[in-house]
């Protein structure tokens, strides 16, 4: 497998809530990139402010030594929860691309009435001030439609692959799902992949 020397370097930042499968999604996208012949480094992001149940990870394409991400460096952000997308915004490069779920999973502080959850319109407006490309997709809703809430993550991965911002497309993700996911999970995730691709068109 030859490495293309002219491969564009990219930083992809993932943020979500614990239990959503953010790290599983990161691993699947990293494996997709590896299968497409790209140089990949992926890992959890450490050294950030400890927040209750927030999961952050990063995938670097194009020959990086370590999975490190500083403020204003991410070319692409994948937000598996809208409030976490808003909180992760400082990591996005000005003019970068954002793909976010539009389905809220309010943190405990909101459930207990100790904090307010901002309106989605306000979250979107804040993201659009920084991002050059921005898509909010009802991932949880589409995941349920595909057959499992967890497959909502595949909806988001499919949308970003279909957008053309990554150096591989939906076909590469489909091949990775068939190769790396357990057979019992493949059907629902392939349905989610179609829904994600169509959500971007719609």
PDB file of C-alpha atoms in Angstrom:
ATOM      1  CA  UNK A   1       0.000   0.000   0.000  1.00  0.00           C
ATOM      2  CA  UNK A   2       1.731   3.173  -1.129  1.00  0.00           C
ATOM      3  CA  UNK A   3       1.346   6.454   0.685  1.00  0.00           C
ATOM      4  CA  UNK A   4       0.456   9.413  -1.440  1.00  0.00           C
ATOM      5  CA  UNK A   5       2.971  12.125  -0.553  1.00  0.00           C
ATOM      6  CA  UNK A   6       0.579  14.825  -1.672  1.00  0.00           C
ATOM      7  CA  UNK A   7      -2.099  13.706   0.776  1.00  0.00           C
ATOM      8  CA  UNK A   8      -3.763  16.698   2.356  1.00  0.00           C
ATOM      9  CA  UNK A   9      -3.297  16.970   6.096  1.00  0.00           C
ATOM     10  CA  UNK A  10      -6.562  17.243   7.984  1.00  0.00           C
ATOM     11  CA  UNK A  11      -7.663  17.361  11.581  1.00  0.00           C
ATOM     12  CA  UNK A  12     -11.096  15.938  12.469  1.00  0.00           C
ATOM     13  CA  UNK A  13     -12.484  16.598  15.954  1.00  0.00           C
ATOM     14  CA  UNK A  14     -15.275  14.488  17.505  1.00  0.00           C
ATOM     15  CA  UNK A  15     -17.338  15.512  20.525  1.00  0.00           C
ATOM     16  CA  UNK A  16     -20.308  13.890  22.216  1.00  0.00           C
ATOM     17  CA  UNK A  17     -21.774  12.596  25.453  1.00  0.00           C
ATOM     18  CA  UNK A  18     -20.597   9.447  27.236  1.00  0.00           C
ATOM     19  CA  UNK A  19     -22.568   6.373  26.205  1.00  0.00           C
ATOM     20  CA  UNK A  20     -23.320   7.700  22.712  1.00  0.00           C
ATOM     21  CA  UNK A  21     -20.570   5.716  21.039  1.00  0.00           C
ATOM     22  CA  UNK A  22     -18.402   8.692  20.048  1.00  0.00           C
ATOM     23  CA  UNK A  23     -15.166   6.673  20.399  1.00  0.00           C
ATOM     24  CA  UNK A  24     -16.645   3.755  18.440  1.00  0.00           C
ATOM     25  CA  UNK A  25     -17.556   6.200  15.674  1.00  0.00           C
ATOM     26  CA  UNK A  26     -14.024   7.660  15.740  1.00  0.00           C
ATOM     27  CA  UNK A  27     -12.533   4.164  15.418  1.00  0.00           C
ATOM     28  CA  UNK A  28     -14.840   3.280  12.514  1.00  0.00           C
ATOM     29  CA  UNK A  29     -13.961   6.453  10.602  1.00  0.00           C
ATOM     30  CA  UNK A  30     -10.229   5.936  11.283  1.00  0.00           C
ATOM     31  CA  UNK A  31     -10.470   2.361   9.985  1.00  0.00           C
ATOM     32  CA  UNK A  32     -12.348   3.655   6.925  1.00  0.00           C
ATOM     33  CA  UNK A  33      -9.489   6.093   6.235  1.00  0.00           C
ATOM     34  CA  UNK A  34      -6.850   3.360   6.719  1.00  0.00           C
ATOM     35  CA  UNK A  35      -8.707   1.065   4.309  1.00  0.00           C
ATOM     36  CA  UNK A  36      -8.737   3.946   1.810  1.00  0.00           C
ATOM     37  CA  UNK A  37      -4.924   3.974   1.998  1.00  0.00           C
ATOM     38  CA  UNK A  38      -4.550   7.112   4.092  1.00  0.00           C
ATOM     39  CA  UNK A  39      -2.101   7.836   6.879  1.00  0.00           C
ATOM     40  CA  UNK A  40      -4.159   8.055  10.094  1.00  0.00           C
ATOM     41  CA  UNK A  41      -3.541   8.886  13.733  1.00  0.00           C
ATOM     42  CA  UNK A  42      -6.530   8.740  16.095  1.00  0.00           C
ATOM     43  CA  UNK A  43      -7.083   8.875  19.814  1.00  0.00           C
ATOM     44  CA  UNK A  44      -8.894  10.383  22.739  1.00  0.00           C
ATOM     45  CA  UNK A  45      -8.196  14.010  23.481  1.00  0.00           C
ATOM     46  CA  UNK A  46      -6.609  14.532  26.887  1.00  0.00           C
ATOM     47  CA  UNK A  47      -5.719  17.567  28.940  1.00  0.00           C
ATOM     48  CA  UNK A  48      -9.029  19.344  28.480  1.00  0.00           C
ATOM     49  CA  UNK A  49     -11.252  20.719  31.195  1.00  0.00           C
ATOM     50  CA  UNK A  50     -13.048  17.853  32.901  1.00  0.00           C
ATOM     51  CA  UNK A  51     -16.746  18.093  32.156  1.00  0.00           C
ATOM     52  CA  UNK A  52     -19.381  15.617  33.220  1.00  0.00           C
ATOM     53  CA  UNK A  53     -19.653  12.802  30.741  1.00  0.00           C
ATOM     54  CA  UNK A  54     -18.158  14.577  27.734  1.00  0.00           C
ATOM     55  CA  UNK A  55     -16.254  12.412  25.269  1.00  0.00           C
ATOM     56  CA  UNK A  56     -13.787  14.037  22.863  1.00  0.00           C
ATOM     57  CA  UNK A  57     -11.539  12.395  20.331  1.00  0.00           C
ATOM     58  CA  UNK A  58      -9.537  13.298  17.275  1.00  0.00           C
ATOM     59  CA  UNK A  59      -8.507  11.800  13.929  1.00  0.00           C
ATOM     60  CA  UNK A  60      -5.587  13.263  12.007  1.00  0.00           C
ATOM     61  CA  UNK A  61      -5.081  12.447   8.333  1.00  0.00           C
ATOM     62  CA  UNK A  62      -1.921  12.918   6.306  1.00  0.00           C
ATOM     63  CA  UNK A  63       1.122  12.084   8.403  1.00  0.00           C
ATOM     64  CA  UNK A  64       0.967  13.446  11.957  1.00  0.00           C
ATOM     65  CA  UNK A  65       3.027  12.033  14.810  1.00  0.00           C
ATOM     66  CA  UNK A  66       0.554  12.339  17.673  1.00  0.00           C
ATOM     67  CA  UNK A  67      -3.194  12.846  18.059  1.00  0.00           C
ATOM     68  CA  UNK A  68      -2.900  16.368  19.428  1.00  0.00           C
ATOM     69  CA  UNK A  69      -5.352  19.166  18.805  1.00  0.00           C
ATOM     70  CA  UNK A  70      -5.159  22.790  19.918  1.00  0.00           C
ATOM     71  CA  UNK A  71      -7.752  25.540  19.771  1.00  0.00           C
ATOM     72  CA  UNK A  72      -8.614  26.720  16.262  1.00  0.00           C
ATOM     73  CA  UNK A  73      -6.978  23.721  14.540  1.00  0.00           C
ATOM     74  CA  UNK A  74      -9.796  21.341  13.528  1.00  0.00           C
ATOM     75  CA  UNK A  75     -10.682  21.347   9.827  1.00  0.00           C
ATOM     76  CA  UNK A  76     -13.818  19.304  10.492  1.00  0.00           C
ATOM     77  CA  UNK A  77     -15.903  18.872  13.628  1.00  0.00           C
ATOM     78  CA  UNK A  78     -18.361  16.033  14.201  1.00  0.00           C
ATOM     79  CA  UNK A  79     -20.745  16.827  17.031  1.00  0.00           C
ATOM     80  CA  UNK A  80     -22.868  13.935  18.276  1.00  0.00           C
ATOM     81  CA  UNK A  81     -24.860  16.280  20.541  1.00  0.00           C
ATOM     82  CA  UNK A  82     -25.732  19.944  19.732  1.00  0.00           C
ATOM     83  CA  UNK A  83     -24.624  21.517  23.034  1.00  0.00           C
ATOM     84  CA  UNK A  84     -21.294  19.665  22.825  1.00  0.00           C
ATOM     85  CA  UNK A  85     -20.940  20.977  19.260  1.00  0.00           C
ATOM     86  CA  UNK A  86     -21.327  24.487  20.649  1.00  0.00           C
ATOM     87  CA  UNK A  87     -18.852  23.810  23.463  1.00  0.00           C
ATOM     88  CA  UNK A  88     -16.346  22.308  21.031  1.00  0.00           C
ATOM     89  CA  UNK A  89     -16.516  25.274  18.651  1.00  0.00           C
ATOM     90  CA  UNK A  90     -13.254  26.887  19.921  1.00  0.00           C
ATOM     91  CA  UNK A  91     -11.378  23.910  18.414  1.00  0.00           C
ATOM     92  CA  UNK A  92     -12.709  24.601  14.914  1.00  0.00           C
ATOM     93  CA  UNK A  93     -10.596  26.480  12.431  1.00  0.00           C
ATOM     94  CA  UNK A  94     -12.307  29.616  11.063  1.00  0.00           C
ATOM     95  CA  UNK A  95     -14.175  28.507   7.945  1.00  0.00           C
ATOM     96  CA  UNK A  96     -14.011  24.813   8.918  1.00  0.00           C
ATOM     97  CA  UNK A  97     -16.812  22.279   8.415  1.00  0.00           C
ATOM     98  CA  UNK A  98     -19.294  21.216  11.096  1.00  0.00           C
ATOM     99  CA  UNK A  99     -21.578  18.187  10.994  1.00  0.00           C
ATOM    100  CA  UNK A 100     -23.748  17.945  14.075  1.00  0.00           C
ATOM    101  CA  UNK A 101     -26.692  16.036  15.399  1.00  0.00           C
ATOM    102  CA  UNK A 102     -29.647  18.336  15.976  1.00  0.00           C
ATOM    103  CA  UNK A 103     -31.157  16.001  18.599  1.00  0.00           C
ATOM    104  CA  UNK A 104     -30.352  17.204  22.148  1.00  0.00           C
ATOM    105  CA  UNK A 105     -29.288  14.918  24.993  1.00  0.00           C
ATOM    106  CA  UNK A 106     -29.407  17.450  27.845  1.00  0.00           C
ATOM    107  CA  UNK A 107     -26.753  17.012  30.551  1.00  0.00           C
ATOM    108  CA  UNK A 108     -27.678  16.195  34.156  1.00  0.00           C
ATOM    109  CA  UNK A 109     -27.439  19.870  35.181  1.00  0.00           C
ATOM    110  CA  UNK A 110     -30.262  20.706  32.743  1.00  0.00           C
ATOM    111  CA  UNK A 111     -32.369  17.709  33.831  1.00  0.00           C
ATOM    112  CA  UNK A 112     -32.024  18.867  37.452  1.00  0.00           C
ATOM    113  CA  UNK A 113     -33.065  22.406  36.511  1.00  0.00           C
ATOM    114  CA  UNK A 114     -29.657  23.872  37.448  1.00  0.00           C
ATOM    115  CA  UNK A 115     -28.867  25.017  33.911  1.00  0.00           C
ATOM    116  CA  UNK A 116     -30.743  25.994  30.756  1.00  0.00           C
ATOM    117  CA  UNK A 117     -30.302  24.273  27.421  1.00  0.00           C
ATOM    118  CA  UNK A 118     -29.883  26.875  24.655  1.00  0.00           C
ATOM    119  CA  UNK A 119     -32.327  26.884  21.725  1.00  0.00           C
ATOM    120  CA  UNK A 120     -31.083  24.948  18.702  1.00  0.00           C
ATOM    121  CA  UNK A 121     -31.473  28.103  16.583  1.00  0.00           C
ATOM    122  CA  UNK A 122     -28.988  29.856  18.895  1.00  0.00           C
ATOM    123  CA  UNK A 123     -26.541  26.956  18.728  1.00  0.00           C
ATOM    124  CA  UNK A 124     -26.780  26.916  14.912  1.00  0.00           C
ATOM    125  CA  UNK A 125     -26.297  30.689  14.680  1.00  0.00           C
ATOM    126  CA  UNK A 126     -23.140  30.506  16.828  1.00  0.00           C
ATOM    127  CA  UNK A 127     -21.726  27.638  14.758  1.00  0.00           C
ATOM    128  CA  UNK A 128     -22.435  29.414  11.458  1.00  0.00           C
ATOM    129  CA  UNK A 129     -20.428  32.432  12.651  1.00  0.00           C
ATOM    130  CA  UNK A 130     -17.300  30.261  12.664  1.00  0.00           C
ATOM    131  CA  UNK A 131     -17.957  27.454  10.184  1.00  0.00           C
ATOM    132  CA  UNK A 132     -17.752  27.777   6.418  1.00  0.00           C
ATOM    133  CA  UNK A 133     -19.889  24.662   5.998  1.00  0.00           C
ATOM    134  CA  UNK A 134     -22.489  23.559   8.517  1.00  0.00           C
ATOM    135  CA  UNK A 135     -25.026  20.726   8.591  1.00  0.00           C
ATOM    136  CA  UNK A 136     -27.355  19.889  11.483  1.00  0.00           C
ATOM    137  CA  UNK A 137     -28.971  16.464  11.050  1.00  0.00           C
ATOM    138  CA  UNK A 138     -31.564  14.676  13.265  1.00  0.00           C
ATOM    139  CA  UNK A 139     -29.190  11.739  13.879  1.00  0.00           C
ATOM    140  CA  UNK A 140     -30.993  10.189  16.833  1.00  0.00           C
ATOM    141  CA  UNK A 141     -34.327  10.326  14.997  1.00  0.00           C
ATOM    142  CA  UNK A 142     -32.819   8.836  11.817  1.00  0.00           C
ATOM    143  CA  UNK A 143     -30.993   6.178  13.868  1.00  0.00           C
ATOM    144  CA  UNK A 144     -34.321   5.078  15.361  1.00  0.00           C
ATOM    145  CA  UNK A 145     -35.741   5.049  11.823  1.00  0.00           C
ATOM    146  CA  UNK A 146     -32.848   2.792  10.731  1.00  0.00           C
ATOM    147  CA  UNK A 147     -33.541   0.440  13.634  1.00  0.00           C
ATOM    148  CA  UNK A 148     -31.341   1.533  16.563  1.00  0.00           C
ATOM    149  CA  UNK A 149     -30.563   4.797  18.339  1.00  0.00           C
ATOM    150  CA  UNK A 150     -26.826   4.001  18.266  1.00  0.00           C
ATOM    151  CA  UNK A 151     -26.834   3.867  14.464  1.00  0.00           C
ATOM    152  CA  UNK A 152     -27.483   7.622  14.559  1.00  0.00           C
ATOM    153  CA  UNK A 153     -23.676   7.916  14.748  1.00  0.00           C
ATOM    154  CA  UNK A 154     -23.407   6.184  11.374  1.00  0.00           C
ATOM    155  CA  UNK A 155     -25.922   8.706  10.008  1.00  0.00           C
ATOM    156  CA  UNK A 156     -23.485  11.498  10.947  1.00  0.00           C
ATOM    157  CA  UNK A 157     -20.419   9.651   9.588  1.00  0.00           C
ATOM    158  CA  UNK A 158     -22.253   8.976   6.328  1.00  0.00           C
ATOM    159  CA  UNK A 159     -23.210  12.637   5.971  1.00  0.00           C
ATOM    160  CA  UNK A 160     -19.619  13.822   6.393  1.00  0.00           C
ATOM    161  CA  UNK A 161     -18.392  11.170   3.918  1.00  0.00           C
ATOM    162  CA  UNK A 162     -21.078  12.183   1.400  1.00  0.00           C
ATOM    163  CA  UNK A 163     -20.189  15.882   1.700  1.00  0.00           C
ATOM    164  CA  UNK A 164     -16.835  15.596  -0.060  1.00  0.00           C
ATOM    165  CA  UNK A 165     -14.849  17.283   2.737  1.00  0.00           C
ATOM    166  CA  UNK A 166     -12.914  14.071   3.513  1.00  0.00           C
ATOM    167  CA  UNK A 167     -10.523  12.371   1.056  1.00  0.00           C
ATOM    168  CA  UNK A 168     -12.862   9.337   0.854  1.00  0.00           C
ATOM    169  CA  UNK A 169     -16.589   8.871   0.299  1.00  0.00           C
ATOM    170  CA  UNK A 170     -19.602   6.889   1.486  1.00  0.00           C
ATOM    171  CA  UNK A 171     -18.511   3.792  -0.467  1.00  0.00           C
ATOM    172  CA  UNK A 172     -15.380   3.579   1.717  1.00  0.00           C
ATOM    173  CA  UNK A 173     -17.506   3.830   4.872  1.00  0.00           C
ATOM    174  CA  UNK A 174     -19.862   1.161   3.567  1.00  0.00           C
ATOM    175  CA  UNK A 175     -16.915  -1.196   2.947  1.00  0.00           C
ATOM    176  CA  UNK A 176     -15.604  -0.535   6.484  1.00  0.00           C
ATOM    177  CA  UNK A 177     -19.023  -1.269   8.037  1.00  0.00           C
ATOM    178  CA  UNK A 178     -19.116  -4.595   6.180  1.00  0.00           C
ATOM    179  CA  UNK A 179     -15.557  -5.436   7.194  1.00  0.00           C
ATOM    180  CA  UNK A 180     -15.349  -4.246  10.809  1.00  0.00           C
ATOM    181  CA  UNK A 181     -18.819  -4.274  12.367  1.00  0.00           C
ATOM    182  CA  UNK A 182     -20.311  -7.530  13.721  1.00  0.00           C
ATOM    183  CA  UNK A 183     -22.693  -9.059  11.168  1.00  0.00           C
ATOM    184  CA  UNK A 184     -25.723  -8.529  13.439  1.00  0.00           C
ATOM    185  CA  UNK A 185     -25.062  -4.743  13.393  1.00  0.00           C
ATOM    186  CA  UNK A 186     -24.366  -4.375   9.695  1.00  0.00           C
ATOM    187  CA  UNK A 187     -27.913  -4.210   8.331  1.00  0.00           C
ATOM    188  CA  UNK A 188     -29.075  -1.430  10.663  1.00  0.00           C
ATOM    189  CA  UNK A 189     -25.879   0.577  10.083  1.00  0.00           C
ATOM    190  CA  UNK A 190     -26.130   0.226   6.304  1.00  0.00           C
ATOM    191  CA  UNK A 191     -29.692   1.587   6.536  1.00  0.00           C
ATOM    192  CA  UNK A 192     -28.357   4.449   8.672  1.00  0.00           C
ATOM    193  CA  UNK A 193     -25.657   5.078   6.061  1.00  0.00           C
ATOM    194  CA  UNK A 194     -28.322   5.548   3.358  1.00  0.00           C
ATOM    195  CA  UNK A 195     -30.335   7.879   5.620  1.00  0.00           C
ATOM    196  CA  UNK A 196     -27.227   9.970   6.361  1.00  0.00           C
ATOM    197  CA  UNK A 197     -26.375  10.282   2.687  1.00  0.00           C
ATOM    198  CA  UNK A 198     -29.952  11.318   1.865  1.00  0.00           C
ATOM    199  CA  UNK A 199     -30.131  13.743   4.807  1.00  0.00           C
ATOM    200  CA  UNK A 200     -27.289  15.709   3.261  1.00  0.00           C
ATOM    201  CA  UNK A 201     -29.141  15.970  -0.050  1.00  0.00           C
ATOM    202  CA  UNK A 202     -32.399  16.921   1.640  1.00  0.00           C
TER     203      UNK A 202
END
